[in-house]
mmCIF file of C-alpha atoms and ligand atoms in Angstrom:
data_model
loop_
_atom_site.group_PDB
_atom_site.id
_atom_site.type_symbol
_atom_site.label_atom_id
_atom_site.label_comp_id
_atom_site.label_asym_id
_atom_site.label_seq_id
_atom_site.Cartn_x
_atom_site.Cartn_y
_atom_site.Cartn_z
ATOM 1 C CA MET A 170 -30.270 -8.301 33.925
ATOM 2 C CA SER A 171 -30.366 -8.086 37.710
ATOM 3 C CA ARG A 172 -30.411 -4.758 39.556
ATOM 4 C CA PRO A 173 -27.140 -2.876 39.974
ATOM 5 C CA GLN A 174 -25.696 -4.056 43.251
ATOM 6 C CA ILE A 175 -22.685 -3.593 45.495
ATOM 7 C CA THR A 176 -21.613 -5.834 48.328
ATOM 8 C CA ILE A 177 -19.897 -4.338 51.342
ATOM 9 C CA ASN A 178 -17.786 -5.832 54.126
ATOM 10 C CA ARG A 179 -18.669 -6.095 57.814
ATOM 11 C CA HIS A 180 -17.104 -2.734 58.601
ATOM 12 C CA GLY A 181 -19.200 -0.955 55.977
ATOM 13 C CA GLN A 182 -22.286 -2.880 57.076
ATOM 14 C CA ASP A 183 -21.800 -1.759 60.690
ATOM 15 C CA ARG A 184 -21.593 1.897 59.602
ATOM 16 C CA ILE A 185 -24.768 1.662 57.503
ATOM 17 C CA GLU A 186 -26.625 -0.212 60.246
ATOM 18 C CA GLN A 187 -25.675 2.479 62.755
ATOM 19 C CA GLY A 188 -27.482 4.946 60.532
ATOM 20 C CA HIS A 189 -24.605 6.573 58.661
ATOM 21 C CA PRO A 190 -25.358 7.155 54.952
ATOM 22 C CA TRP A 191 -21.884 6.670 53.411
ATOM 23 C CA VAL A 192 -20.191 3.626 51.878
ATOM 24 C CA PHE A 193 -16.440 4.099 51.411
ATOM 25 C CA LYS A 194 -14.554 2.577 48.484
ATOM 26 C CA SER A 195 -12.441 0.499 50.894
ATOM 27 C CA ASP A 196 -15.571 -1.224 52.267
ATOM 28 C CA ILE A 197 -16.821 -2.473 48.893
ATOM 29 C CA THR A 198 -16.019 -6.111 48.142
ATOM 30 C CA HIS A 199 -18.061 -6.718 44.998
ATOM 31 C CA VAL A 200 -19.694 -4.631 42.272
ATOM 32 C CA GLN A 201 -22.335 -5.945 39.874
ATOM 33 C CA ASN A 202 -24.007 -4.292 36.833
ATOM 34 C CA THR A 203 -23.290 -0.805 38.081
ATOM 35 C CA SER A 204 -22.425 2.318 36.135
ATOM 36 C CA THR A 205 -21.406 5.792 37.229
ATOM 37 C CA GLY A 206 -24.350 7.661 38.771
ATOM 38 C CA ALA A 207 -26.577 4.564 38.933
ATOM 39 C CA ILE A 208 -28.926 3.792 41.810
ATOM 40 C CA VAL A 209 -27.538 0.611 43.365
ATOM 41 C CA ASP A 210 -28.670 -1.888 45.984
ATOM 42 C CA ILE A 211 -26.285 -2.218 48.931
ATOM 43 C CA THR A 212 -26.028 -5.757 50.310
ATOM 44 C CA THR A 213 -24.181 -7.662 53.025
ATOM 45 C CA PRO A 214 -21.696 -10.432 52.114
ATOM 46 C CA LYS A 215 -24.586 -12.906 52.579
ATOM 47 C CA GLY A 216 -26.771 -10.945 50.170
ATOM 48 C CA ARG A 217 -29.062 -9.233 52.678
ATOM 49 C CA PHE A 218 -30.472 -5.904 51.411
ATOM 50 C CA LEU A 219 -29.298 -2.871 53.414
ATOM 51 C CA GLY A 220 -30.531 -0.004 51.293
ATOM 52 C CA ARG A 221 -30.311 1.896 48.012
ATOM 53 C CA GLY A 222 -28.047 4.759 47.071
ATOM 54 C CA TYR A 223 -26.239 6.423 44.194
ATOM 55 C CA PHE A 224 -22.858 5.220 42.969
ATOM 56 C CA ASN A 225 -19.741 7.140 41.968
ATOM 57 C CA PRO A 226 -16.632 4.970 41.557
ATOM 58 C CA ALA A 227 -14.480 8.132 41.201
ATOM 59 C CA SER A 228 -15.210 9.189 44.789
ATOM 60 C CA GLN A 229 -13.792 7.720 48.014
ATOM 61 C CA ILE A 230 -17.376 7.997 49.283
ATOM 62 C CA THR A 231 -18.516 5.633 46.585
ATOM 63 C CA VAL A 232 -22.171 5.185 47.534
ATOM 64 C CA ARG A 233 -24.456 7.560 49.421
ATOM 65 C CA LEU A 234 -27.518 5.932 50.877
ATOM 66 C CA LEU A 235 -30.903 7.305 49.841
ATOM 67 C CA THR A 236 -33.293 4.779 51.350
ATOM 68 C CA ARG A 237 -33.313 1.694 53.548
ATOM 69 C CA ARG A 238 -36.481 0.397 51.838
ATOM 70 C CA LYS A 239 -37.013 -1.432 48.567
ATOM 71 C CA GLU A 240 -38.726 1.551 46.981
ATOM 72 C CA GLU A 241 -38.253 3.182 43.571
ATOM 73 C CA VAL A 242 -35.850 6.093 43.658
ATOM 74 C CA ASP A 243 -37.514 8.320 41.085
ATOM 75 C CA ARG A 244 -38.943 11.821 40.738
ATOM 76 C CA ASP A 245 -41.798 11.083 43.182
ATOM 77 C CA PHE A 246 -39.289 9.834 45.714
ATOM 78 C CA PHE A 247 -37.264 13.066 45.473
ATOM 79 C CA ARG A 248 -40.411 15.249 45.477
ATOM 80 C CA THR A 249 -41.520 13.645 48.739
ATOM 81 C CA ARG A 250 -38.087 14.158 50.323
ATOM 82 C CA LEU A 251 -38.017 17.803 49.186
ATOM 83 C CA CYS A 252 -41.534 18.520 50.472
ATOM 84 C CA LYS A 253 -40.710 16.967 53.844
ATOM 85 C CA ALA A 254 -37.540 19.074 54.159
ATOM 86 C CA ILE A 255 -39.453 22.249 53.259
ATOM 87 C CA ALA A 256 -42.191 21.362 55.770
ATOM 88 C CA ARG A 257 -39.566 21.159 58.530
ATOM 89 C CA ARG A 258 -38.624 24.839 57.929
ATOM 90 C CA ASN A 259 -40.281 28.013 59.093
ATOM 91 C CA PRO A 260 -42.436 29.037 56.107
ATOM 92 C CA ALA A 261 -42.212 32.700 57.138
ATOM 93 C CA ALA A 262 -38.399 32.878 57.111
ATOM 94 C CA PRO A 263 -37.376 35.008 54.109
ATOM 95 C CA SER A 264 -33.881 33.541 54.051
ATOM 96 C CA THR A 265 -33.347 29.975 55.095
ATOM 97 C CA ARG A 266 -31.654 26.710 54.234
ATOM 98 C CA LEU A 267 -34.433 24.484 52.927
ATOM 99 C CA VAL A 268 -32.335 21.374 52.298
ATOM 100 C CA PHE A 269 -29.191 20.528 54.264
ATOM 101 C CA GLY A 270 -27.808 17.496 52.421
ATOM 102 C CA GLU A 271 -27.433 14.249 54.339
ATOM 103 C CA ALA A 272 -29.094 15.772 57.438
ATOM 104 C CA ASP A 273 -32.279 16.156 55.322
ATOM 105 C CA PHE A 274 -31.880 12.676 53.779
ATOM 106 C CA LEU A 275 -30.807 14.188 50.447
ATOM 107 C CA PRO A 276 -27.037 13.554 50.353
ATOM 108 C CA GLY A 277 -25.020 16.130 48.448
ATOM 109 C CA LEU A 278 -27.917 18.550 47.948
ATOM 110 C CA ILE A 279 -28.164 22.089 49.331
ATOM 111 C CA ILE A 280 -31.119 24.393 48.644
ATOM 112 C CA ASP A 281 -31.175 27.902 50.127
ATOM 113 C CA ARG A 282 -33.956 30.469 49.815
ATOM 114 C CA TYR A 283 -33.309 34.220 49.704
ATOM 115 C CA GLY A 284 -36.696 35.827 49.201
ATOM 116 C CA ASP A 285 -37.764 35.006 45.631
ATOM 117 C CA ALA A 286 -34.404 33.539 44.700
ATOM 118 C CA ILE A 287 -33.327 29.935 45.221
ATOM 119 C CA VAL A 288 -29.702 28.834 45.331
ATOM 120 C CA LEU A 289 -28.922 25.227 44.434
ATOM 121 C CA GLN A 290 -25.774 23.210 45.111
ATOM 122 C CA THR A 291 -25.375 19.688 43.755
ATOM 123 C CA LEU A 292 -22.143 18.662 45.442
ATOM 124 C CA THR A 293 -21.954 15.003 44.393
ATOM 125 C CA LEU A 294 -22.093 13.304 41.026
ATOM 126 C CA GLY A 295 -25.275 11.449 41.984
ATOM 127 C CA MET A 296 -27.072 14.715 42.724
ATOM 128 C CA ASP A 297 -25.465 16.589 39.847
ATOM 129 C CA ARG A 298 -26.880 14.061 37.362
ATOM 130 C CA LEU A 299 -30.323 14.959 38.767
ATOM 131 C CA LYS A 300 -29.893 18.714 38.327
ATOM 132 C CA GLU A 301 -32.711 19.046 35.773
ATOM 133 C CA THR A 302 -35.048 17.131 38.093
ATOM 134 C CA TRP A 303 -34.134 19.470 40.940
ATOM 135 C CA ILE A 304 -34.749 22.564 38.831
ATOM 136 C CA GLU A 305 -38.196 21.224 37.885
ATOM 137 C CA LEU A 306 -39.084 20.241 41.446
ATOM 138 C CA ILE A 307 -37.941 23.623 42.794
ATOM 139 C CA GLU A 308 -40.082 25.441 40.213
ATOM 140 C CA GLU A 309 -43.059 23.196 40.941
ATOM 141 C CA GLN A 310 -42.850 23.499 44.753
ATOM 142 C CA LEU A 311 -41.385 26.962 45.362
ATOM 143 C CA HIS A 312 -42.167 29.095 42.248
ATOM 144 C CA PRO A 313 -39.038 31.260 42.587
ATOM 145 C CA LYS A 314 -38.193 34.220 40.326
ATOM 146 C CA ALA A 315 -34.670 32.897 39.900
ATOM 147 C CA ILE A 316 -32.710 29.684 40.439
ATOM 148 C CA ILE A 317 -28.968 30.136 40.866
ATOM 149 C CA GLU A 318 -26.357 27.411 40.856
ATOM 150 C CA ARG A 319 -23.392 27.780 43.254
ATOM 151 C CA ASN A 320 -21.465 24.725 42.268
ATOM 152 C CA ASP A 321 -18.116 26.505 42.619
ATOM 153 C CA VAL A 322 -17.286 24.493 45.738
ATOM 154 C CA ALA A 323 -14.003 22.584 45.985
ATOM 155 C CA VAL A 324 -15.592 19.367 47.364
ATOM 156 C CA ARG A 325 -17.039 18.770 43.895
ATOM 157 C CA GLU A 326 -13.518 17.997 42.659
ATOM 158 C CA LYS A 327 -13.465 14.911 44.885
ATOM 159 C CA GLU A 328 -16.463 13.686 42.872
ATOM 160 C CA GLY A 329 -14.774 14.394 39.541
ATOM 161 C CA LEU A 330 -17.089 17.356 38.892
ATOM 162 C CA LEU A 331 -16.250 20.776 37.437
ATOM 163 C CA LEU A 332 -16.677 23.965 39.442
ATOM 164 C CA GLN A 333 -19.351 26.237 38.005
ATOM 165 C CA LYS A 334 -21.859 28.900 38.927
ATOM 166 C CA GLY A 335 -24.569 30.855 37.135
ATOM 167 C CA ILE A 336 -28.252 31.559 36.708
ATOM 168 C CA LEU A 337 -30.162 28.401 35.801
ATOM 169 C CA LYS A 338 -33.661 29.945 35.507
ATOM 170 C CA GLY A 339 -35.266 33.374 35.600
ATOM 171 C CA ASN A 340 -33.678 36.712 36.418
ATOM 172 C CA LEU A 341 -31.827 37.615 39.545
ATOM 173 C CA PRO A 342 -33.172 40.880 41.005
ATOM 174 C CA ASP A 343 -30.486 43.629 40.884
ATOM 175 C CA ASN A 344 -30.769 44.570 44.502
ATOM 176 C CA LEU A 345 -31.843 41.534 46.433
ATOM 177 C CA VAL A 346 -32.459 42.413 50.084
ATOM 178 C CA VAL A 347 -33.709 39.995 52.734
ATOM 179 C CA ASN A 348 -34.968 40.665 56.228
ATOM 180 C CA GLN A 349 -33.376 38.754 59.104
ATOM 181 C CA ASN A 350 -34.723 39.367 62.598
ATOM 182 C CA GLY A 351 -35.878 42.843 61.602
ATOM 183 C CA TYR A 352 -32.598 43.851 59.907
ATOM 184 C CA SER A 353 -32.084 44.250 56.146
ATOM 185 C CA PHE A 354 -29.274 42.441 54.375
ATOM 186 C CA ARG A 355 -28.132 42.776 50.782
ATOM 187 C CA VAL A 356 -27.580 39.341 49.257
ATOM 188 C CA ASP A 357 -25.515 38.558 46.194
ATOM 189 C CA PRO A 358 -26.120 34.850 45.587
ATOM 190 C CA LEU A 359 -23.801 34.859 42.559
ATOM 191 C CA GLU A 360 -20.719 36.639 43.891
ATOM 192 C CA GLY A 361 -21.116 36.401 47.690
ATOM 193 C CA GLN A 362 -19.345 33.781 49.782
ATOM 194 C CA LYS A 363 -21.093 30.411 50.271
ATOM 195 C CA THR A 364 -24.554 30.893 48.718
ATOM 196 C CA GLY A 365 -24.674 34.595 49.642
ATOM 197 C CA LEU A 366 -25.056 34.742 53.416
ATOM 198 C CA TYR A 367 -23.764 32.686 56.344
ATOM 199 C CA LEU A 368 -27.232 31.376 57.129
ATOM 200 C CA ASP A 369 -25.731 28.941 59.629
ATOM 201 C CA GLN A 370 -24.752 31.880 61.886
ATOM 202 C CA GLU A 371 -28.141 33.599 61.914
ATOM 203 C CA GLU A 372 -29.202 32.460 65.397
ATOM 204 C CA ASN A 373 -25.712 33.195 66.759
ATOM 205 C CA HIS A 374 -25.998 36.752 65.408
ATOM 206 C CA LEU A 375 -29.083 37.139 67.589
ATOM 207 C CA ALA A 376 -27.346 35.554 70.583
ATOM 208 C CA ALA A 377 -24.468 38.052 70.274
ATOM 209 C CA ASN A 378 -26.983 40.887 70.485
ATOM 210 C CA ARG A 379 -27.832 39.748 74.027
ATOM 211 C CA TYR A 380 -24.239 40.251 75.217
ATOM 212 C CA ALA A 381 -23.196 43.295 73.180
ATOM 213 C CA ARG A 382 -22.230 46.463 75.031
ATOM 214 C CA GLY A 383 -19.602 49.213 74.954
ATOM 215 C CA ARG A 384 -16.736 48.691 72.508
ATOM 216 C CA VAL A 385 -17.144 45.679 70.216
ATOM 217 C CA LEU A 386 -14.651 44.124 67.797
ATOM 218 C CA ASP A 387 -16.123 41.970 64.989
ATOM 219 C CA LEU A 388 -13.285 39.964 63.430
ATOM 220 C CA PHE A 389 -13.851 38.114 60.125
ATOM 221 C CA CYS A 390 -17.002 40.194 59.817
ATOM 222 C CA TYR A 391 -17.941 39.405 56.140
ATOM 223 C CA GLN A 392 -21.019 41.531 55.354
ATOM 224 C CA GLY A 393 -21.692 42.345 58.998
ATOM 225 C CA GLY A 394 -24.078 39.666 60.289
ATOM 226 C CA PHE A 395 -22.775 40.028 63.846
ATOM 227 C CA SER A 396 -22.147 43.806 63.708
ATOM 228 C CA ILE A 397 -25.584 44.699 62.412
ATOM 229 C CA HIS A 398 -27.298 42.531 64.996
ATOM 230 C CA SER A 399 -25.164 44.041 67.814
ATOM 231 C CA ALA A 400 -25.058 47.718 66.825
ATOM 232 C CA SER A 401 -28.110 48.801 68.820
ATOM 233 C CA GLN A 402 -26.537 47.517 72.076
ATOM 234 C CA ALA A 403 -22.980 48.749 71.478
ATOM 235 C CA ASP A 404 -21.389 52.194 71.653
ATOM 236 C CA GLU A 405 -18.971 51.470 68.858
ATOM 237 C CA ILE A 406 -18.096 48.462 66.676
ATOM 238 C CA ILE A 407 -14.935 47.911 64.649
ATOM 239 C CA ALA A 408 -15.580 45.340 61.914
ATOM 240 C CA VAL A 409 -12.548 43.753 60.216
ATOM 241 C CA ASP A 410 -12.314 41.550 57.121
ATOM 242 C CA SER A 411 -9.728 41.078 54.387
ATOM 243 C CA SER A 412 -12.361 41.004 51.630
ATOM 244 C CA GLU A 413 -12.974 44.502 50.256
ATOM 245 C CA SER A 414 -16.046 43.380 48.304
ATOM 246 C CA SER A 415 -17.609 42.051 51.526
ATOM 247 C CA LEU A 416 -16.897 45.333 53.311
ATOM 248 C CA LYS A 417 -18.535 47.223 50.440
ATOM 249 C CA ILE A 418 -21.768 45.287 50.957
ATOM 250 C CA LEU A 419 -21.400 45.743 54.719
ATOM 251 C CA GLY A 420 -21.353 49.502 54.021
ATOM 252 C CA GLU A 421 -24.615 49.152 52.040
ATOM 253 C CA ASN A 422 -26.130 47.129 54.913
ATOM 254 C CA LEU A 423 -25.204 49.850 57.407
ATOM 255 C CA ALA A 424 -26.969 52.423 55.242
ATOM 256 C CA LEU A 425 -30.027 50.191 54.771
ATOM 257 C CA ASN A 426 -30.349 49.809 58.549
ATOM 258 C CA GLN A 427 -29.384 53.426 59.350
ATOM 259 C CA ILE A 428 -26.516 52.295 61.561
ATOM 260 C CA GLN A 429 -23.761 54.807 62.270
ATOM 261 C CA ASN A 430 -21.624 53.272 65.001
ATOM 262 C CA VAL A 431 -19.946 50.505 62.946
ATOM 263 C CA HIS A 432 -16.536 51.288 61.422
ATOM 264 C CA THR A 433 -15.140 48.917 58.812
ATOM 265 C CA LEU A 434 -11.491 48.061 58.304
ATOM 266 C CA GLY A 435 -9.940 46.060 55.463
ATOM 267 C CA ALA A 436 -7.129 44.011 57.022
ATOM 268 C CA ASN A 437 -5.746 40.571 57.686
ATOM 269 C CA VAL A 438 -7.041 39.699 61.163
ATOM 270 C CA PHE A 439 -3.742 38.093 62.213
ATOM 271 C CA ASP A 440 -1.838 41.305 61.362
ATOM 272 C CA TYR A 441 -4.522 43.493 62.891
ATOM 273 C CA LEU A 442 -4.461 41.594 66.197
ATOM 274 C CA ARG A 443 -0.661 41.815 66.370
ATOM 275 C CA SER A 444 -0.842 45.549 65.735
ATOM 276 C CA CYS A 445 -3.385 45.968 68.559
ATOM 277 C CA GLN A 446 -1.029 44.542 71.160
ATOM 278 C CA ASN A 447 -0.345 46.986 74.008
ATOM 279 C CA GLN A 448 -2.170 49.854 72.402
ATOM 280 C CA GLY A 449 -5.644 51.333 72.348
ATOM 281 C CA GLU A 450 -8.566 50.870 74.664
ATOM 282 C CA PRO A 451 -9.682 47.309 75.478
ATOM 283 C CA PHE A 452 -12.962 45.869 74.227
ATOM 284 C CA ASP A 453 -16.169 44.745 75.971
ATOM 285 C CA MET A 454 -16.958 42.073 73.380
ATOM 286 C CA ILE A 455 -14.937 40.400 70.628
ATOM 287 C CA LEU A 456 -16.416 38.206 67.889
ATOM 288 C CA LEU A 457 -14.159 35.689 66.161
ATOM 289 C CA ASP A 458 -15.618 33.879 63.161
ATOM 290 C CA PRO A 459 -12.700 32.714 61.010
ATOM 291 C CA PRO A 460 -12.936 30.650 57.812
ATOM 292 C CA PRO A 461 -12.267 26.900 58.259
ATOM 293 C CA PHE A 462 -8.624 26.371 59.242
ATOM 294 C CA VAL A 463 -8.769 22.556 59.100
ATOM 295 C CA SER A 464 -9.226 21.234 55.599
ATOM 296 C CA SER A 465 -8.127 17.697 56.457
ATOM 297 C CA ARG A 466 -7.357 15.615 59.534
ATOM 298 C CA LYS A 467 -3.651 16.145 58.872
ATOM 299 C CA ALA A 468 -3.932 19.925 59.204
ATOM 300 C CA ILE A 469 -5.222 19.857 62.788
ATOM 301 C CA GLN A 470 -1.953 20.876 64.442
ATOM 302 C CA SER A 471 -1.397 23.986 62.363
ATOM 303 C CA ALA A 472 -5.093 24.857 62.617
ATOM 304 C CA THR A 473 -4.955 24.592 66.406
ATOM 305 C CA ARG A 474 -2.050 27.053 66.378
ATOM 306 C CA GLY A 475 -4.119 29.442 64.232
ATOM 307 C CA TYR A 476 -7.175 29.211 66.475
ATOM 308 C CA LYS A 477 -5.053 29.611 69.590
ATOM 309 C CA GLU A 478 -3.261 32.665 68.256
ATOM 310 C CA ILE A 479 -6.429 34.619 67.505
ATOM 311 C CA ASN A 480 -8.250 33.516 70.669
ATOM 312 C CA LEU A 481 -5.259 34.297 72.870
ATOM 313 C CA ARG A 482 -4.802 37.744 71.365
ATOM 314 C CA ALA A 483 -8.533 38.421 71.643
ATOM 315 C CA MET A 484 -8.523 37.443 75.346
ATOM 316 C CA LYS A 485 -5.689 39.929 75.957
ATOM 317 C CA LEU A 486 -7.704 42.698 74.313
ATOM 318 C CA LEU A 487 -10.815 42.163 76.456
ATOM 319 C CA LYS A 488 -11.652 44.138 79.582
ATOM 320 C CA PRO A 489 -12.095 42.042 82.767
ATOM 321 C CA GLY A 490 -15.510 40.391 82.397
ATOM 322 C CA GLY A 491 -15.501 40.954 78.648
ATOM 323 C CA ILE A 492 -17.318 38.580 76.290
ATOM 324 C CA LEU A 493 -15.636 36.430 73.648
ATOM 325 C CA VAL A 494 -17.888 34.927 70.985
ATOM 326 C CA THR A 495 -15.611 32.446 69.265
ATOM 327 C CA CYS A 496 -16.468 30.137 66.373
ATOM 328 C CA SER A 497 -15.053 27.292 64.318
ATOM 329 C CA CYS A 498 -16.590 25.894 61.158
ATOM 330 C CA SER A 499 -13.869 23.277 60.642
ATOM 331 C CA GLN A 500 -15.410 19.825 60.276
ATOM 332 C CA ASN A 501 -12.460 18.027 61.863
ATOM 333 C CA PHE A 502 -11.929 20.420 64.772
ATOM 334 C CA THR A 503 -13.877 18.682 67.542
ATOM 335 C CA GLN A 504 -15.499 20.176 70.633
ATOM 336 C CA ASP A 505 -12.756 18.628 72.776
ATOM 337 C CA MET A 506 -10.082 20.273 70.642
ATOM 338 C CA PHE A 507 -11.880 23.614 70.880
ATOM 339 C CA TYR A 508 -12.098 23.265 74.647
ATOM 340 C CA GLU A 509 -8.382 22.405 74.995
ATOM 341 C CA MET A 510 -7.419 25.289 72.706
ATOM 342 C CA LEU A 511 -9.428 27.813 74.751
ATOM 343 C CA LEU A 512 -8.095 26.410 78.034
ATOM 344 C CA SER A 513 -4.531 26.676 76.801
ATOM 345 C CA ALA A 514 -5.077 30.260 75.539
ATOM 346 C CA SER A 515 -6.611 31.240 78.894
ATOM 347 C CA LYS A 516 -3.649 29.783 80.805
ATOM 348 C CA ASP A 517 -1.131 31.595 78.618
ATOM 349 C CA THR A 518 -2.919 34.912 79.133
ATOM 350 C CA TYR A 519 -3.474 34.361 82.896
ATOM 351 C CA ARG A 520 -7.212 34.977 82.327
ATOM 352 C CA GLU A 521 -9.879 32.703 83.801
ATOM 353 C CA ILE A 522 -12.748 31.977 81.423
ATOM 354 C CA GLN A 523 -16.353 30.974 82.072
ATOM 355 C CA LEU A 524 -18.495 29.199 79.505
ATOM 356 C CA LEU A 525 -21.845 30.958 79.054
ATOM 357 C CA GLU A 526 -23.194 29.198 75.963
ATOM 358 C CA LYS A 527 -22.038 26.449 73.639
ATOM 359 C CA ARG A 528 -23.928 26.846 70.416
ATOM 360 C CA GLY A 529 -24.029 25.295 66.965
ATOM 361 C CA ALA A 530 -25.496 26.154 63.600
ATOM 362 C CA ALA A 531 -28.977 27.607 63.164
ATOM 363 C CA SER A 532 -31.872 25.159 63.337
ATOM 364 C CA ASP A 533 -32.323 25.146 59.548
ATOM 365 C CA HIS A 534 -28.953 23.274 59.562
ATOM 366 C CA PRO A 535 -30.066 20.392 61.801
ATOM 367 C CA VAL A 536 -27.498 17.969 63.176
ATOM 368 C CA LEU A 537 -28.483 14.399 62.314
ATOM 369 C CA PHE A 538 -27.308 12.209 65.196
ATOM 370 C CA SER A 539 -26.322 9.357 62.897
ATOM 371 C CA PHE A 540 -24.361 11.769 60.685
ATOM 372 C CA PRO A 541 -21.962 13.620 63.011
ATOM 373 C CA GLU A 542 -20.401 15.398 60.016
ATOM 374 C CA SER A 543 -23.487 17.659 60.066
ATOM 375 C CA ALA A 544 -22.245 19.200 63.365
ATOM 376 C CA TYR A 545 -19.478 21.287 61.812
ATOM 377 C CA LEU A 546 -20.165 24.712 63.344
ATOM 378 C CA GLN A 547 -19.286 25.656 66.932
ATOM 379 C CA CYS A 548 -19.980 29.000 68.552
ATOM 380 C CA TRP A 549 -18.797 29.326 72.150
ATOM 381 C CA ILE A 550 -19.692 32.359 74.212
ATOM 382 C CA VAL A 551 -17.274 32.815 77.123
ATOM 383 C CA ARG A 552 -16.687 35.464 79.740
ATOM 384 C CA VAL A 553 -13.039 36.417 80.122
ATOM 385 C CA ILE A 554 -12.421 37.350 83.777
HETATM 386 N N1 SAH B 104 -18.948 36.506 60.553
HETATM 387 C C1 SAH B 104 -19.537 36.384 59.250
HETATM 388 C C2 SAH B 104 -18.993 35.225 58.455
HETATM 389 C C3 SAH B 104 -17.486 35.162 58.378
HETATM 390 S S1 SAH B 104 -16.881 34.075 57.189
HETATM 391 C C4 SAH B 104 -21.042 36.268 59.405
HETATM 392 O O1 SAH B 104 -21.505 35.879 60.471
HETATM 393 O O2 SAH B 104 -21.761 36.568 58.465
HETATM 394 C C5 SAH B 104 -15.186 34.332 57.286
HETATM 395 C C6 SAH B 104 -14.708 35.677 56.779
HETATM 396 O O3 SAH B 104 -13.318 35.768 57.019
HETATM 397 C C7 SAH B 104 -14.877 35.940 55.288
HETATM 398 O O4 SAH B 104 -15.611 37.119 55.118
HETATM 399 C C8 SAH B 104 -13.459 36.123 54.742
HETATM 400 O O5 SAH B 104 -13.381 37.157 53.773
HETATM 401 C C9 SAH B 104 -12.711 36.527 55.980
HETATM 402 N N2 SAH B 104 -11.285 36.198 56.056
HETATM 403 C C10 SAH B 104 -10.668 35.042 55.748
HETATM 404 N N3 SAH B 104 -9.371 35.073 56.113
HETATM 405 C C11 SAH B 104 -9.158 36.300 56.663
HETATM 406 C C12 SAH B 104 -8.023 36.942 57.248
HETATM 407 N N4 SAH B 104 -6.848 36.310 57.369
HETATM 408 N N5 SAH B 104 -8.171 38.195 57.720
HETATM 409 C C13 SAH B 104 -9.361 38.835 57.632
HETATM 410 N N6 SAH B 104 -10.474 38.267 57.105
HETATM 411 C C14 SAH B 104 -10.370 37.026 56.628
#
């Protein structure tokens, strides 16, 4: 029997040849000898080989490219990819993303390290079928005390996979604490958001420290990444989040770092900002790091309204010359949209704004040029005149 093979149309061929690793269902014209999860050859209508990837007919992204060469896709192949991704990271970083999916040439795979614990996400069927291989390769290469699975991520449903989480190997230390830039952070890889920490914001936490002064407002604070990094420069920080469990860990982090000038508040940020209108002293710096508002392309309009509301209200609460650190982690909310939203908010508040820094995710979440989807996080630092 010949190798499993799919043929794609010109449109799909163009995308693959430009370096993108996805084949959409609508671009497939012919399927031969394939089965769910199989490694398939991708070919042009004339039969020219384009690459090899894994196949999931249940997903709109039906094939994800693994290699452009005629090489075996086996355990050695994945070991080499893993070792190369690890080698691109800072070996001394106690908490870091070791594998960032497509951007590390391992589509659908996330591996995060928190000290001796490793968190694994297999977000696609192709990667999920390889879970045992990944557990073995992680043990062989990283020797962790625990491997945790955080496969409770909604994107798995698009692949026909169940949502699940748990300990796959070893024992999770009761009080896992990691050091980031000299600060201690409690991490709960099982119950925390994402895989425990927002590792993608780590370098932006440090950047905020450079601008912090006076009265600071940290909105959508989670466990205090921004607050803890800014506390030494500020007189007072108010940190707001709607998640009580996150604020509890933030309290533990404050104690661990002997910080006394951060006050936590459990509230919905939209309500809190409305309640701040026309009352209280203005702020010197406001941090805005909301959850993704845009889940699909269709939701862009309502998301823009949400972003504009919080940015506009934050601008009103800043002293002249105050600093706004404003983020979006919505995949479909482009830089142009962010720019227009901020411009519109500044016009409505009669405040001029100056861009100081336009930042992205930390460098352990590299943006692969041929995979623009990897550039999901924006962090703009602006001065509000
Ligand atoms: N700034 C954090 C990450 C924030 S993630 C860091 O750098 O580590 C987004 C946070 O927003 C989550 O903690 C979530 O609990 C919180 N959140 C979501 N919707 C909210 C709302 N409407 N009001 C307040 N907090 C909200």
